[in-house]
Short mmCIF file of C-alpha atoms and ligand atoms in Angstrom, two decimals:
data_model
loop_
_atom_site.label_atom_id
_atom_site.label_comp_id
_atom_site.label_asym_id
_atom_site.label_seq_id
_atom_site.Cartn_x
_atom_site.Cartn_y
_atom_site.Cartn_z
CA MET A 19 -14.09 -13.13 -7.43
CA SER A 20 -14.95 -14.52 -4.02
CA CYS A 21 -11.99 -13.83 -1.69
CA THR A 22 -9.24 -11.92 -3.42
CA ILE A 23 -6.19 -10.32 -1.83
CA VAL A 24 -4.57 -7.35 -3.58
CA VAL A 25 -0.99 -6.58 -2.58
CA GLY A 26 1.70 -4.16 -3.69
CA ALA A 27 4.51 -6.12 -5.28
CA GLN A 28 7.23 -3.42 -5.17
CA TRP A 29 7.89 -0.60 -2.68
CA GLY A 30 4.33 0.73 -2.45
CA ASP A 31 2.46 3.24 -4.64
CA GLU A 32 1.99 0.68 -7.39
CA GLY A 33 -1.52 1.89 -8.09
CA LYS A 34 -3.31 -0.43 -5.68
CA GLY A 35 -6.03 2.23 -5.06
CA LYS A 36 -6.90 2.36 -8.73
CA ILE A 37 -6.93 -1.44 -9.15
CA ILE A 38 -9.02 -1.93 -5.97
CA ASP A 39 -11.50 0.70 -7.19
CA ILE A 40 -11.92 -1.24 -10.45
CA LEU A 41 -12.23 -4.61 -8.76
CA ALA A 42 -14.57 -3.22 -6.07
CA ARG A 43 -17.36 -2.98 -8.66
CA ASP A 44 -17.65 -6.79 -8.42
CA ALA A 45 -17.15 -7.04 -4.64
CA ASP A 46 -19.49 -6.83 -1.69
CA ILE A 47 -16.95 -6.03 1.02
CA ILE A 48 -13.51 -4.30 0.79
CA VAL A 49 -11.21 -4.64 3.81
CA ARG A 50 -7.94 -3.04 4.73
CA TYR A 51 -5.75 -5.40 6.80
CA GLN A 52 -2.52 -3.65 7.80
CA GLY A 53 -0.66 -0.36 7.94
CA GLY A 54 -2.37 2.87 8.78
CA ASN A 55 -2.55 6.39 7.44
CA ASN A 56 0.99 6.03 6.12
CA ALA A 57 -0.81 4.67 3.03
CA GLY A 58 -2.02 7.02 0.28
CA HIS A 59 -4.25 5.31 -2.24
CA THR A 60 -5.33 7.47 -5.15
CA VAL A 61 -8.63 6.89 -7.00
CA VAL A 62 -9.69 9.10 -9.87
CA VAL A 63 -13.41 9.25 -10.49
CA GLY A 64 -14.21 11.44 -13.51
CA GLU A 65 -12.32 14.63 -12.82
CA ASP A 66 -12.25 14.06 -9.04
CA HIS A 67 -9.10 12.84 -7.32
CA PHE A 68 -9.53 11.07 -4.00
CA VAL A 69 -6.61 10.07 -1.79
CA LEU A 70 -7.54 7.52 0.81
CA HIS A 71 -5.31 6.75 3.75
CA LEU A 72 -7.32 4.54 6.04
CA ILE A 73 -10.70 3.89 4.52
CA PRO A 74 -10.73 1.16 1.83
CA SER A 75 -10.74 2.38 -1.74
CA GLY A 76 -14.09 0.60 -2.32
CA ILE A 77 -15.86 3.41 -0.50
CA LEU A 78 -16.32 5.34 -3.74
CA HIS A 79 -18.77 2.70 -5.03
CA LYS A 80 -22.26 2.91 -3.64
CA GLY A 81 -23.52 0.23 -1.31
CA LYS A 82 -20.24 -1.51 -0.54
CA THR A 83 -19.26 -2.45 3.00
CA CYS A 84 -15.78 -1.12 3.83
CA ILE A 85 -13.97 -2.67 6.75
CA ILE A 86 -10.84 -1.71 8.65
CA GLY A 87 -9.36 -4.93 10.07
CA ASN A 88 -7.61 -5.70 13.32
CA GLY A 89 -4.17 -5.56 11.69
CA VAL A 90 -4.51 -1.83 10.89
CA VAL A 91 -3.27 0.85 13.25
CA ILE A 92 -5.72 3.74 13.54
CA ASP A 93 -5.11 7.40 14.23
CA PRO A 94 -8.66 8.38 15.33
CA GLU A 95 -8.16 11.98 14.36
CA ALA A 96 -7.02 11.01 10.84
CA LEU A 97 -9.91 8.54 10.54
CA LEU A 98 -12.55 11.12 11.52
CA ASN A 99 -11.00 13.71 9.19
CA GLU A 100 -11.06 11.27 6.30
CA MET A 101 -14.71 10.43 6.98
CA ASN A 102 -15.51 14.15 7.01
CA MET A 103 -13.62 14.74 3.78
CA LEU A 104 -15.63 11.98 2.09
CA ARG A 105 -18.98 13.23 3.45
CA LYS A 106 -18.18 16.76 2.28
CA ARG A 107 -17.46 15.41 -1.21
CA GLY A 108 -20.80 13.56 -1.31
CA VAL A 109 -19.62 10.05 -0.48
CA LYS A 110 -21.80 8.03 1.83
CA VAL A 111 -19.85 6.92 4.89
CA ASP A 112 -22.32 6.13 7.66
CA GLY A 113 -23.72 2.62 7.47
CA ASN A 114 -20.91 1.58 5.05
CA ILE A 115 -17.94 1.38 7.40
CA LEU A 116 -17.03 -1.11 10.08
CA ILE A 117 -13.93 -1.00 12.22
CA SER A 118 -12.34 -3.79 14.18
CA GLU A 119 -12.56 -3.54 17.95
CA SER A 120 -9.09 -5.12 18.03
CA ALA A 121 -7.31 -2.59 15.81
CA HIS A 122 -4.61 -0.70 17.66
CA VAL A 123 -4.86 3.05 18.27
CA ILE A 124 -2.12 5.53 17.34
CA LEU A 125 -1.56 7.95 20.19
CA PRO A 126 0.18 11.37 20.24
CA TYR A 127 3.37 9.88 21.72
CA HIS A 128 3.65 7.42 18.84
CA LYS A 129 3.74 10.30 16.38
CA VAL A 130 6.28 12.26 18.39
CA ILE A 131 8.55 9.19 18.73
CA ASP A 132 8.21 8.43 15.03
CA LYS A 133 9.17 11.99 14.01
CA ARG A 134 12.21 11.83 16.31
CA ARG A 135 13.45 8.37 15.46
CA GLY A 136 12.08 7.69 11.99
CA ALA A 137 14.39 9.97 9.96
CA LYS A 138 16.95 7.16 9.26
CA ILE A 139 14.18 5.13 7.57
CA GLY A 140 12.43 8.15 6.10
CA THR A 141 9.12 7.22 7.69
CA THR A 142 5.88 9.08 7.00
CA GLY A 143 5.94 10.36 10.60
CA ARG A 144 2.39 9.08 11.24
CA GLY A 145 3.34 7.07 14.35
CA ILE A 146 2.95 3.71 12.60
CA GLY A 147 6.18 2.03 13.79
CA PRO A 148 5.91 3.07 17.50
CA CYS A 149 2.23 1.99 17.55
CA TYR A 150 3.17 -1.52 16.27
CA VAL A 151 6.02 -1.57 18.82
CA ASP A 152 3.48 -1.12 21.61
CA LYS A 153 1.21 -3.75 20.05
CA MET A 154 4.08 -6.31 20.10
CA ALA A 155 5.19 -5.17 23.58
CA ARG A 156 1.62 -5.88 24.70
CA CYS A 157 1.02 -2.38 26.04
CA GLY A 158 -0.97 -1.10 23.09
CA ILE A 159 -4.38 0.50 23.32
CA ARG A 160 -7.07 -0.99 21.09
CA MET A 161 -10.27 0.43 19.67
CA ALA A 162 -12.23 -1.57 22.27
CA ASP A 163 -10.28 0.30 25.00
CA LEU A 164 -11.11 3.66 23.46
CA VAL A 165 -14.81 3.08 24.25
CA ASN A 166 -14.17 1.62 27.70
CA LYS A 167 -13.37 4.51 30.11
CA ASP A 168 -11.76 2.33 32.76
CA ALA A 169 -9.59 0.38 30.37
CA LEU A 170 -8.48 3.56 28.58
CA LYS A 171 -7.61 5.26 31.86
CA LYS A 172 -5.69 2.26 33.22
CA LYS A 173 -3.71 1.56 30.05
CA LEU A 174 -2.95 5.16 29.19
CA ARG A 175 -1.84 5.86 32.76
CA ALA A 176 0.46 2.84 32.76
CA ASN A 177 2.01 3.94 29.42
CA LEU A 178 2.54 7.51 30.63
CA GLU A 179 3.60 6.66 34.14
CA ASP A 180 7.14 8.08 33.82
CA SER A 181 6.43 10.62 31.16
CA LYS A 182 7.14 14.30 31.78
CA GLU A 183 6.42 15.13 28.18
CA PHE A 184 2.84 13.88 27.75
CA ASP A 185 -0.11 14.90 29.83
CA PHE A 186 -2.28 11.96 30.75
CA ARG A 187 -5.42 13.99 31.40
CA LYS A 188 -5.26 15.90 28.11
CA ILE A 189 -4.76 12.81 26.02
CA TYR A 190 -7.41 10.90 27.95
CA ASN A 191 -9.99 13.63 27.43
CA VAL A 192 -9.36 13.99 23.69
CA TYR A 193 -9.25 10.21 23.07
CA SER A 194 -12.45 9.59 25.05
CA ILE A 195 -14.19 11.99 22.71
CA TYR A 196 -12.77 10.15 19.70
CA GLY A 197 -14.05 6.91 21.29
CA ARG A 198 -17.54 8.30 21.60
CA ARG A 199 -17.54 9.40 17.99
CA ILE A 200 -16.15 6.11 16.64
CA LYS A 201 -18.13 3.69 18.81
CA LYS A 202 -20.95 3.18 16.32
CA TYR A 203 -18.54 1.85 13.68
CA LEU A 204 -16.92 -0.81 15.88
CA ALA A 205 -17.65 -4.44 15.28
CA ASN A 206 -16.17 -7.90 15.54
CA VAL A 207 -15.09 -7.84 11.90
CA SER A 208 -13.74 -11.38 11.92
CA VAL A 209 -17.24 -12.62 12.58
CA VAL A 210 -18.71 -10.27 10.01
CA LEU A 211 -16.23 -11.38 7.35
CA ASN A 212 -16.53 -15.11 8.03
CA LYS A 213 -20.35 -14.96 8.03
CA ALA A 214 -20.18 -13.07 4.71
CA ILE A 215 -17.84 -15.69 3.28
CA ALA A 216 -20.28 -18.44 4.36
CA LYS A 217 -22.99 -16.57 2.43
CA LYS A 218 -20.68 -16.49 -0.64
CA LYS A 219 -20.21 -12.74 -0.50
CA ARG A 220 -17.32 -11.42 -2.56
CA ILE A 221 -14.48 -9.98 -0.44
CA LEU A 222 -11.56 -7.87 -1.58
CA PHE A 223 -8.59 -7.52 0.79
CA GLU A 224 -6.80 -4.23 0.15
CA GLY A 225 -3.08 -4.28 0.93
CA ALA A 226 -1.22 -1.12 1.79
CA GLN A 227 2.51 -0.41 1.25
CA GLY A 228 4.24 -3.18 -0.76
CA THR A 229 6.09 -6.44 -0.47
CA LEU A 230 9.52 -4.78 -0.27
CA LEU A 231 8.22 -2.73 2.68
CA ASP A 232 6.98 -5.78 4.52
CA ILE A 233 8.51 -6.19 7.96
CA ASP A 234 9.66 -9.80 7.21
CA HIS A 235 10.10 -9.92 3.43
CA GLY A 236 11.18 -6.39 2.60
CA THR A 237 14.42 -4.48 2.60
CA TYR A 238 14.74 -4.55 6.38
CA PRO A 239 15.27 -2.23 8.26
CA TYR A 240 14.09 0.13 5.49
CA VAL A 241 10.54 -1.14 5.72
CA THR A 242 7.27 -0.35 7.39
CA SER A 243 6.25 -2.16 10.59
CA SER A 244 3.49 -4.41 9.35
CA SER A 245 2.88 -7.47 7.20
CA ALA A 246 2.10 -5.91 3.84
CA THR A 247 2.29 -9.32 2.10
CA ALA A 248 -0.65 -11.67 1.55
CA GLY A 249 -0.18 -13.42 4.88
CA GLY A 250 -1.00 -10.12 6.60
CA ALA A 251 -4.51 -10.29 5.05
CA LEU A 252 -5.22 -13.37 7.17
CA THR A 253 -3.77 -12.28 10.46
CA GLY A 254 -5.01 -8.76 9.89
CA THR A 255 -8.65 -9.79 9.52
CA GLY A 256 -9.15 -13.16 11.15
CA VAL A 257 -9.95 -14.97 7.92
CA GLY A 258 -8.26 -18.37 7.43
CA PRO A 259 -6.03 -19.27 4.41
CA THR A 260 -8.45 -21.92 3.08
CA LYS A 261 -10.94 -19.17 2.30
CA ILE A 262 -8.70 -17.27 -0.13
CA ASP A 263 -9.23 -17.81 -3.87
CA LYS A 264 -6.84 -15.42 -5.50
CA VAL A 265 -3.90 -13.13 -4.78
CA ILE A 266 -3.28 -10.25 -7.22
CA GLY A 267 0.05 -8.40 -7.11
CA VAL A 268 0.08 -4.84 -8.43
CA VAL A 269 3.30 -3.63 -10.13
CA LYS A 270 4.23 -0.49 -11.94
CA ALA A 271 5.77 -0.98 -15.38
CA TYR A 272 8.89 0.54 -13.79
CA THR A 273 9.85 0.92 -10.10
CA THR A 274 9.54 3.69 -7.52
CA ARG A 275 10.45 4.14 -3.89
CA VAL A 276 9.82 6.90 -1.36
CA GLY A 277 11.81 7.16 1.85
CA GLU A 278 15.28 5.81 2.53
CA GLY A 279 16.77 2.41 1.69
CA PRO A 280 18.48 0.62 -1.18
CA PHE A 281 17.09 0.87 -4.73
CA PRO A 282 19.38 -0.94 -7.20
CA THR A 283 17.69 0.16 -10.45
CA GLN A 284 17.33 3.83 -9.64
CA PHE A 285 17.66 6.14 -12.71
CA GLU A 286 20.38 8.74 -13.16
CA THR A 287 19.18 12.35 -12.73
CA THR A 288 17.94 13.16 -16.27
CA LEU A 289 15.82 10.05 -16.63
CA LEU A 290 14.71 10.34 -13.03
CA ASP A 291 13.35 13.84 -13.67
CA LYS A 292 11.65 12.78 -16.86
CA ILE A 293 9.79 9.77 -15.44
CA ARG A 294 8.98 11.57 -12.17
CA ARG A 295 7.34 14.32 -14.11
CA LYS A 296 5.51 12.10 -16.55
CA GLY A 297 4.44 9.62 -13.86
CA LYS A 298 3.62 12.42 -11.33
CA GLU A 299 5.75 10.54 -8.82
CA PHE A 300 5.22 12.45 -5.63
CA GLY A 301 4.04 10.78 -2.42
CA ALA A 302 0.24 10.70 -2.02
CA THR A 303 0.68 10.99 1.78
CA THR A 304 3.71 13.25 2.34
CA GLY A 305 4.17 14.84 -1.07
CA ARG A 306 7.82 13.78 -1.12
CA PRO A 307 9.37 13.15 -4.54
CA ARG A 308 9.54 9.41 -5.24
CA ARG A 309 12.78 7.90 -6.57
CA CYS A 310 12.20 6.14 -9.92
CA GLY A 311 14.03 3.33 -11.72
CA TRP A 312 13.79 0.47 -14.19
CA PHE A 313 11.58 -2.53 -13.55
CA ASP A 314 13.37 -4.82 -11.15
CA ALA A 315 12.43 -8.41 -11.92
CA VAL A 316 14.43 -9.70 -8.94
CA ILE A 317 12.27 -7.96 -6.39
CA ALA A 318 9.07 -8.63 -8.38
CA LYS A 319 9.94 -12.36 -8.56
CA HIS A 320 10.50 -12.32 -4.82
CA ALA A 321 7.02 -10.70 -4.45
CA CYS A 322 5.44 -13.40 -6.64
CA MET A 323 6.95 -16.03 -4.41
CA VAL A 324 6.27 -14.69 -0.91
CA ASN A 325 2.71 -13.69 -1.78
CA GLY A 326 1.93 -16.75 -3.90
CA LEU A 327 0.64 -14.44 -6.56
CA SER A 328 -2.01 -15.85 -8.92
CA GLU A 329 -1.61 -12.93 -11.30
CA ILE A 330 -0.30 -9.39 -11.58
CA ALA A 331 -1.85 -6.11 -12.62
CA VAL A 332 0.66 -3.88 -14.45
CA THR A 333 0.02 -0.14 -14.01
CA LYS A 334 1.49 3.01 -15.52
CA LEU A 335 2.54 1.39 -18.77
CA ASP A 336 1.74 4.71 -20.46
CA VAL A 337 4.51 6.44 -18.47
CA LEU A 338 7.02 4.51 -20.64
CA ASP A 339 5.40 5.59 -23.91
CA GLU A 340 8.21 7.98 -24.88
CA MET A 341 11.14 5.71 -24.03
CA GLU A 342 13.20 4.60 -27.01
CA LYS A 343 14.87 1.88 -24.97
CA ILE A 344 13.55 0.15 -21.86
CA LYS A 345 15.60 -1.91 -19.42
CA ILE A 346 14.60 -4.72 -17.10
CA CYS A 347 16.84 -5.78 -14.24
CA THR A 348 17.24 -9.55 -14.12
CA GLY A 349 19.98 -9.91 -11.47
CA TYR A 350 22.45 -8.15 -9.21
CA LYS A 351 26.21 -8.43 -9.65
CA TYR A 352 28.13 -8.16 -6.38
CA LYS A 353 31.72 -9.22 -5.70
CA SER A 354 31.97 -11.54 -8.79
CA LYS A 355 28.70 -13.28 -7.97
CA THR A 356 25.40 -12.72 -9.80
CA TYR A 357 22.32 -12.96 -7.64
CA ARG A 358 19.04 -13.90 -9.37
CA ASP A 359 17.09 -14.25 -6.11
CA PHE A 360 16.38 -11.43 -3.69
CA PRO A 361 19.24 -11.33 -1.15
CA ALA A 362 18.59 -10.74 2.57
CA ASP A 363 21.92 -8.86 2.93
CA ILE A 364 21.03 -5.24 2.44
CA ASP A 365 24.66 -4.46 1.50
CA ILE A 366 24.28 -6.45 -1.68
CA LEU A 367 21.28 -4.39 -2.72
CA ASP A 368 23.06 -1.21 -1.80
CA LYS A 369 26.34 -1.87 -3.61
CA CYS A 370 25.41 -4.25 -6.45
CA THR A 371 25.53 -3.48 -10.16
CA PRO A 372 22.18 -4.40 -11.77
CA VAL A 373 22.24 -6.81 -14.67
CA TYR A 374 19.99 -5.41 -17.40
CA GLU A 375 18.39 -6.61 -20.56
CA GLU A 376 17.33 -3.95 -23.03
CA HIS A 377 14.18 -3.79 -25.06
CA ASP A 378 12.93 -1.47 -27.80
CA GLY A 379 10.29 0.98 -26.62
CA TRP A 380 7.05 1.57 -28.54
CA MET A 381 7.12 5.35 -28.88
CA GLU A 382 3.33 5.60 -29.14
CA ASN A 383 0.67 6.95 -26.85
CA THR A 384 -1.19 4.13 -25.02
CA ASN A 385 -3.53 6.30 -22.87
CA SER A 386 -6.58 5.46 -24.93
CA VAL A 387 -5.89 1.78 -25.59
CA LYS A 388 -8.88 -0.26 -24.48
CA LYS A 389 -7.72 -3.82 -25.07
CA TYR A 390 -4.52 -5.85 -24.99
CA LYS A 391 -4.44 -6.50 -28.72
CA ALA A 392 -4.59 -2.81 -29.47
CA LEU A 393 -1.34 -2.13 -27.59
CA PRO A 394 1.72 -1.40 -29.73
CA LYS A 395 3.65 -4.58 -30.54
CA ASN A 396 6.68 -3.59 -28.48
CA ALA A 397 4.47 -2.79 -25.45
CA ARG A 398 3.03 -6.33 -25.72
CA LEU A 399 6.51 -7.81 -26.06
CA TYR A 400 7.60 -5.88 -22.93
CA LEU A 401 4.62 -7.19 -20.92
CA GLU A 402 5.12 -10.73 -22.22
CA ARG A 403 8.75 -10.58 -21.14
CA LEU A 404 7.78 -9.40 -17.66
CA SER A 405 5.29 -12.26 -17.39
CA GLU A 406 7.89 -14.75 -18.59
CA LEU A 407 10.58 -13.51 -16.16
CA LEU A 408 8.19 -13.55 -13.20
CA ASP A 409 6.45 -16.76 -14.26
CA VAL A 410 3.04 -15.30 -13.58
CA LYS A 411 0.20 -14.25 -15.80
CA ILE A 412 -0.83 -10.61 -16.33
CA GLY A 413 -4.53 -10.18 -15.50
CA MET A 414 -4.84 -6.45 -15.99
CA VAL A 415 -3.00 -3.54 -17.58
CA SER A 416 -3.49 0.09 -16.70
CA VAL A 417 -2.58 2.94 -19.12
CA GLY A 418 -3.73 6.05 -17.24
CA GLU A 419 -5.08 7.24 -13.92
CA LYS A 420 -8.77 7.11 -14.85
CA ARG A 421 -11.14 4.23 -14.23
CA LYS A 422 -11.57 3.53 -17.92
CA GLN A 423 -7.88 3.49 -18.63
CA ALA A 424 -7.42 -0.15 -17.75
CA PHE A 425 -8.36 -3.46 -19.30
CA ARG A 426 -8.32 -7.12 -18.32
CA ILE A 427 -6.41 -9.71 -20.36
P1 GDP B 5 -1.13 3.15 -4.22
O1 GDP B 5 -0.57 3.64 -2.96
O2 GDP B 5 -0.58 1.83 -4.62
O3 GDP B 5 -2.65 3.12 -4.24
O4 GDP B 5 -0.68 4.13 -5.38
P2 GDP B 5 -0.67 5.77 -5.26
O5 GDP B 5 -2.07 6.24 -5.35
O6 GDP B 5 0.13 6.22 -4.11
O7 GDP B 5 0.21 6.13 -6.54
C1 GDP B 5 -0.20 5.72 -7.80
C2 GDP B 5 -0.35 6.97 -8.70
O8 GDP B 5 -0.39 6.60 -10.05
C3 GDP B 5 -1.65 7.74 -8.46
O9 GDP B 5 -1.41 9.09 -8.64
C4 GDP B 5 -2.59 7.19 -9.54
O10 GDP B 5 -3.59 8.08 -9.90
C5 GDP B 5 -1.63 6.95 -10.67
N1 GDP B 5 -1.94 5.87 -11.59
C6 GDP B 5 -2.46 4.65 -11.32
N2 GDP B 5 -2.50 3.89 -12.41
C7 GDP B 5 -1.98 4.65 -13.43
C8 GDP B 5 -1.67 4.40 -14.81
O11 GDP B 5 -1.90 3.34 -15.34
N3 GDP B 5 -1.08 5.43 -15.48
C9 GDP B 5 -0.82 6.65 -14.93
N4 GDP B 5 -0.26 7.57 -15.70
N5 GDP B 5 -1.06 6.90 -13.62
C10 GDP B 5 -1.63 5.90 -12.89
P1 IMO B 6 0.97 2.94 -0.01
O1 IMO B 6 -0.10 2.08 0.65
C1 IMO B 6 5.14 4.05 -0.34
C2 IMO B 6 7.50 3.97 3.39
C3 IMO B 6 8.01 5.27 3.97
C4 IMO B 6 9.27 4.80 4.63
C5 IMO B 6 8.87 3.40 5.15
C6 IMO B 6 8.47 3.37 6.62
O2 IMO B 6 0.45 4.27 -0.45
O3 IMO B 6 1.63 2.14 -1.07
P2 IMO B 6 6.32 4.20 7.91
O4 IMO B 6 5.72 5.60 8.03
O5 IMO B 6 5.39 3.20 7.33
O6 IMO B 6 6.95 3.70 9.19
O7 IMO B 6 7.56 4.43 6.90
O8 IMO B 6 7.81 2.98 4.36
N1 IMO B 6 6.01 3.91 3.15
C7 IMO B 6 5.47 3.94 1.93
N2 IMO B 6 6.05 4.08 0.72
N3 IMO B 6 3.82 3.84 -0.19
C8 IMO B 6 3.25 3.63 0.99
O9 IMO B 6 1.98 3.28 1.19
C9 IMO B 6 4.09 3.71 2.18
N4 IMO B 6 3.86 3.62 3.50
C10 IMO B 6 5.07 3.72 4.06
O10 IMO B 6 8.22 6.24 2.96
O11 IMO B 6 10.28 4.60 3.65
MG1 MG B 7 0.40 5.31 -2.21
#
């Protein structure tokens, strides 16, 4: 591994945190490149569960540099709280974290607007969309402004000029304090990363959300407001495309979605309850129940294409252990036409009938399987079919939430 991007290849929560944690052992630097604390990445170390929202999942390994890139939007309060949570649990933070001076800052008004307007999309309410709106409208406040009193005053005042709802002075005072506390972590991370690449350091780019939540390639408008796909790793860090060696897509052995928006392969209630319970499918950030459904090869194929995936990591195979029959969606039927490629028209996704192929389950516990060959035959056949449909190799399989419950192929 030299420069590897890890992306979610479905609607998020694919188990990126777990896969990053495993790959981080062989990395020097782990960098988040987009999104914000809408992400919830779970890493289980022994009996300890960690949920990381902003800080890269590599932080749980000693001596790794963890970077938050310019493409991330940062809620300073959430960042400081997460650092404190880690410190309290014995994880070394100081000296291990660098934050881009160019990353945009989430302000109280972003959160209020998000809570007011985000219901239709089912956002996490963390202010992510409105913060990216300001970034694109060129009135955003960046980390560099947070530590520059004059810049902060000027920009905040301009943004709140007509506001009766938000008190400039109050926000300025609180955010200046955040600035003072965060200053020591700020750096030109593009320079840091490119120097590290020149020295042959191994870099892991940690994606948040998933391909189908990407602002360009997802189920727009039911998406998040950033580039969750591999291209976002470049613009979100300032590393050029010629430096990237590998792109790994993480997929669950089935599909989940949290928040609003179309989901063609969603289970009916009984199966939904069963898989939700077995897979503990509740949002790591908001605690909302996730919708669950069969593996959708149409969206996964789309993810392979738009990310240029070199390989996939399949997680949560164990959740399907008790299924007698397992389906894979290979197309969408809509108005007498069958779509094999991901359609941009959201109506098709919403109203289509999925085309399924059915496979025999394996009806055996896979939690303690340590190598591919030891998997039940039908589990191997299922994985091989996924690989064939997506035309991509499987590099890793995960059969439980713990570090040891995964193996490379
Ligand atoms: P992320 O956002 O992509 O990092 O994923 P989340 O952490 O939001 O959700 C994935 C959930 O699945 C977490 O609770 C993980 O601990 C859990 N998980 C990851 N891999 C596996 C696996 O192979 N089997 C099982 N049963 N759970 C897993
Ligand atoms: P990780 O990194 C799953 C969803 C929200 C909502 C939509 C927009 O843990 O995979 P936002 O707050 O981003 O404006 O909400 O995107 N969403 C996620 N779903 N996993 C995530 O992150 C998500 N981050 C946002 O539920 O539907
Ligand atoms: Mg998550």
